[in-house]
Amino acid sequence: MAGRFITLEGGEGAGKTTQTRLLKNYFEERGFEVVVTREPGGVPEAEKIRNLLVQRDGGNWTPMAECLLFFAARQMHVETLIKPAMAAGKIVICDRFTDSTVAYQGYGHGFDLDVIRQVEVLTLNGFKPDITFLLDLSVKDGIGRSLKHNSGAVGAENTEDRFERLDLSFHERLRDGFLTIAREDPTRVKIIDAMQSPETVFETMVSYL
Ligand code: Z5A
């Protein structure tokens, strides 16, 4: 039996981590094997690339180099983890995927959307999630949640904030970008109001499964 590939997308503090946990329990209670993974990362080689991309001192990449690094990590992730897990009948739940590159690097930073789509075709050859949940909330609410979340972290300072240190107008473009992606592909991408309680967000997602 072929598995399913589910992705969660959204801006800062949208609740992807929270909803991933709830979805994992949901499928496991119904007897499915679940693989939870994330981007950039998910497999050792891609986690090395993650450090180059999201750490504060990861590097000052040109837009093209940054785009290629995201897709290099993604190609490894798809070929060595996601596709094999799906072939084994597992449910793969992934925190971010190609939509994040289109939203962050494309709509957010202004890198050419056609080039991103060309690199996507070259590296993934049309491979897309079966369903994507876009957890949508206002920029103000998302950043507020994210700041609260990070300030509560225990232990070492969180240095994975290269993208979180961007200005408000960037986050507005990001949100609009995600919503545009969803409107262009409504069969795959479901917009979920992330300001609802975690339980209601989860129930709304389940209604689409
Ligand atoms: N990036 C990119 O630029 N291009 C790409 O192609 C990819 C990624 C793949 C790392 O992502 C960075 O990489 C990211 C985009 C860039 N930059 N940023 N930012 P990440 O996914 O690792 O980091 P993140 O997006 O910052 O995740 P996050 O802060 O962990 O957010 P979250 O997982 O969506 O939220 P959460 O941890 O579940 O919830 C945040 C807080 O809100 C927490 O305290 C919860 O208890 C609370 N919460 C959650 N749901 C609710 C509801 N419904 N009500 C009230 N409170 C809630």
XYZ file of N, CA and C and ligand atoms in Angstrom, residues 9-21 38-41 50 53-54 66 70-71 74 95-105 109 135 137 142 145-146 148-150 160-166 170-171 174 193-201, ligand 1:
246
model
N 2.628 24.065 6.602
C 3.310 25.296 6.205
C 2.738 26.472 6.969
N 3.490 27.576 6.960
C 3.021 28.784 7.618
C 4.192 29.621 8.092
N 3.881 30.800 8.600
C 4.929 31.697 9.091
C 5.358 31.323 10.498
N 5.970 32.281 11.170
C 6.484 32.037 12.519
C 5.364 31.676 13.490
N 5.627 30.699 14.334
C 4.715 30.382 15.427
C 3.306 30.032 15.007
N 3.141 29.521 13.792
C 1.790 29.216 13.301
C 1.212 27.982 13.994
N 2.076 27.169 14.592
C 1.593 25.983 15.303
C 1.900 24.679 14.586
N 2.855 24.689 13.666
C 3.162 23.479 12.895
C 3.615 22.336 13.804
N 4.491 22.668 14.751
C 5.025 21.632 15.629
C 3.903 21.012 16.473
N 3.049 21.879 17.008
C 1.924 21.430 17.828
C 0.999 20.512 17.022
N 0.648 20.929 15.810
C -0.296 20.149 14.994
C 0.342 18.858 14.472
N 1.646 18.872 14.244
C 2.337 17.655 13.798
C 2.189 16.566 14.857
N 2.355 16.976 16.107
C 2.247 16.009 17.208
C 0.829 15.415 17.252
N 11.251 17.104 8.921
C 11.205 18.568 8.794
C 12.144 19.033 7.679
N 11.924 20.265 7.247
C 12.828 20.879 6.269
C 13.215 22.281 6.728
N 14.427 22.782 6.374
C 15.456 21.962 5.766
C 15.947 20.913 6.765
N 16.263 19.728 6.270
C 16.768 18.675 7.152
C 16.077 17.355 6.906
N 21.053 22.244 6.591
C 20.204 23.100 7.456
C 21.063 24.079 8.261
N 22.035 26.997 6.417
C 20.934 27.875 6.015
C 20.279 28.623 7.174
N 20.077 27.976 8.302
C 19.269 28.631 9.340
C 20.065 29.155 10.530
N 21.427 29.987 -2.177
C 20.503 29.619 -1.100
C 19.391 28.708 -1.631
N 18.617 24.754 -0.532
C 17.330 24.224 -0.050
C 16.914 23.008 -0.879
N 17.076 23.102 -2.215
C 16.638 21.979 -3.047
C 17.613 20.801 -3.001
N 16.515 19.053 -0.014
C 15.190 18.464 -0.267
C 15.288 17.202 -1.134
N 7.306 19.066 8.394
C 7.232 20.466 8.797
C 7.990 21.284 7.741
N 7.251 21.928 6.844
C 7.750 22.718 5.704
C 8.230 21.832 4.558
N 8.071 22.383 3.317
C 8.560 21.711 2.105
C 8.717 22.786 1.021
N 8.543 22.427 -0.244
C 8.806 23.382 -1.341
C 8.030 24.691 -1.196
N 6.809 24.638 -0.675
C 6.029 25.884 -0.538
C 6.785 26.919 0.296
N 7.592 26.456 1.264
C 8.362 27.412 2.073
C 9.424 28.104 1.238
N 10.027 27.392 0.294
C 11.037 28.041 -0.560
C 10.365 29.081 -1.452
N 9.203 28.714 -1.997
C 8.480 29.661 -2.857
C 8.077 30.891 -2.026
N 7.588 30.647 -0.799
C 7.116 31.763 0.032
C 8.273 32.597 0.583
N 9.260 31.950 1.200
C 10.358 32.701 1.836
C 11.318 33.307 0.806
N 11.910 32.401 -0.049
C 12.929 32.906 -0.978
C 12.278 33.694 -2.126
N 11.789 37.183 -0.201
C 13.071 37.831 -0.546
C 13.132 38.313 -1.990
N -1.158 26.831 7.867
C -1.640 27.397 9.121
C -1.447 28.908 9.034
N -2.088 32.852 10.131
C -2.467 33.832 11.162
C -1.764 35.143 10.871
N 1.568 35.863 14.947
C 2.578 34.818 14.743
C 3.886 35.157 15.417
N 3.613 34.924 19.231
C 3.679 33.535 19.696
C 5.100 32.998 19.626
N 5.772 33.300 18.529
C 7.112 32.786 18.319
C 8.083 33.342 19.357
N 7.314 34.434 22.357
C 6.976 33.839 23.650
C 7.576 32.437 23.736
N 7.431 31.692 22.645
C 7.896 30.316 22.560
C 9.416 30.264 22.762
N 10.165 31.103 22.008
C 11.626 31.066 22.074
C 12.159 31.572 23.409
N 19.092 29.512 15.909
C 18.472 29.181 14.622
C 17.456 30.241 14.237
N 17.901 31.475 14.180
C 16.935 32.559 14.012
C 17.249 33.436 12.814
N 18.068 32.926 11.875
C 18.467 33.778 10.754
C 17.245 34.352 10.049
N 16.175 33.528 9.888
C 15.007 34.000 9.154
C 14.034 34.765 10.051
N 14.102 34.489 11.355
C 13.164 35.157 12.260
C 13.549 36.603 12.499
N 14.804 36.966 12.185
C 15.274 38.325 12.450
C 14.925 39.273 11.308
N 13.987 38.884 10.468
C 13.636 39.718 9.316
C 12.507 40.686 9.696
N 8.648 42.034 5.450
C 9.010 40.715 4.927
C 7.942 39.690 5.333
N 7.553 39.721 6.590
C 6.578 38.733 7.074
C 5.207 38.922 6.414
N 5.527 37.372 3.068
C 5.560 35.925 3.278
C 4.139 35.371 3.416
N -7.361 28.426 9.618
C -7.259 29.590 10.506
C -6.533 29.174 11.787
N -5.257 29.600 11.900
C -4.423 29.144 13.015
C -4.667 29.924 14.295
N -5.608 30.886 14.275
C -5.942 31.614 15.505
C -6.961 30.851 16.341
N -7.519 29.797 15.778
C -8.458 28.980 16.559
C -7.657 28.198 17.613
N -8.358 27.568 18.552
C -7.654 26.776 19.562
C -6.923 25.625 18.863
N -5.851 25.098 19.486
C -5.133 23.968 18.875
C -6.077 22.812 18.531
N -7.085 22.566 19.399
C -8.018 21.448 19.167
C -8.861 21.703 17.921
N -9.332 22.959 17.775
C -10.167 23.273 16.612
C -9.343 23.247 15.331
N -8.107 23.760 15.397
C -7.222 23.699 14.229
C -7.071 22.236 13.794
N 12.948 28.146 5.403
C 13.126 28.840 4.205
O 13.440 30.023 4.195
N 12.957 28.176 3.029
C 12.634 26.854 2.973
O 12.506 26.274 1.889
C 12.436 26.163 4.235
C 12.607 26.848 5.415
C 12.062 24.708 4.222
C 13.361 27.184 9.867
O 12.033 26.694 9.907
C 13.481 28.412 8.984
O 13.809 28.026 7.623
C 12.173 29.133 8.866
C 11.857 29.201 7.383
C 13.135 28.862 6.696
N 12.358 30.454 9.312
N 11.702 30.922 10.213
N 11.159 31.348 11.026
P 11.392 26.001 11.177
O 10.125 25.362 10.696
O 12.417 25.145 11.819
O 11.079 27.240 12.186
P 9.758 28.012 12.506
O 8.875 28.212 11.375
O 10.284 29.241 13.129
O 8.966 27.049 13.509
P 8.387 27.376 14.938
O 8.759 28.705 15.485
O 8.779 26.207 15.753
O 6.867 27.495 14.684
P 5.725 26.410 14.641
O 6.283 25.009 14.667
O 4.844 26.737 13.510
O 4.892 26.688 15.945
P 4.758 25.843 17.322
O 6.143 25.580 17.907
O 3.858 24.695 17.194
O 3.988 26.931 18.177
C 4.581 28.167 18.546
C 4.005 28.613 19.893
O 2.601 28.881 19.758
C 4.119 27.570 21.007
O 4.381 28.219 22.204
C 2.731 26.900 21.025
O 2.411 26.371 22.279
C 1.834 28.052 20.632
N 0.630 27.617 19.878
C 0.595 26.679 18.882
N -0.663 26.542 18.379
C -1.429 27.453 19.066
C -2.814 27.817 18.994
N -3.668 27.242 18.124
N -3.240 28.786 19.827
C -2.390 29.408 20.708
N -1.081 29.106 20.823
C -0.594 28.143 20.025
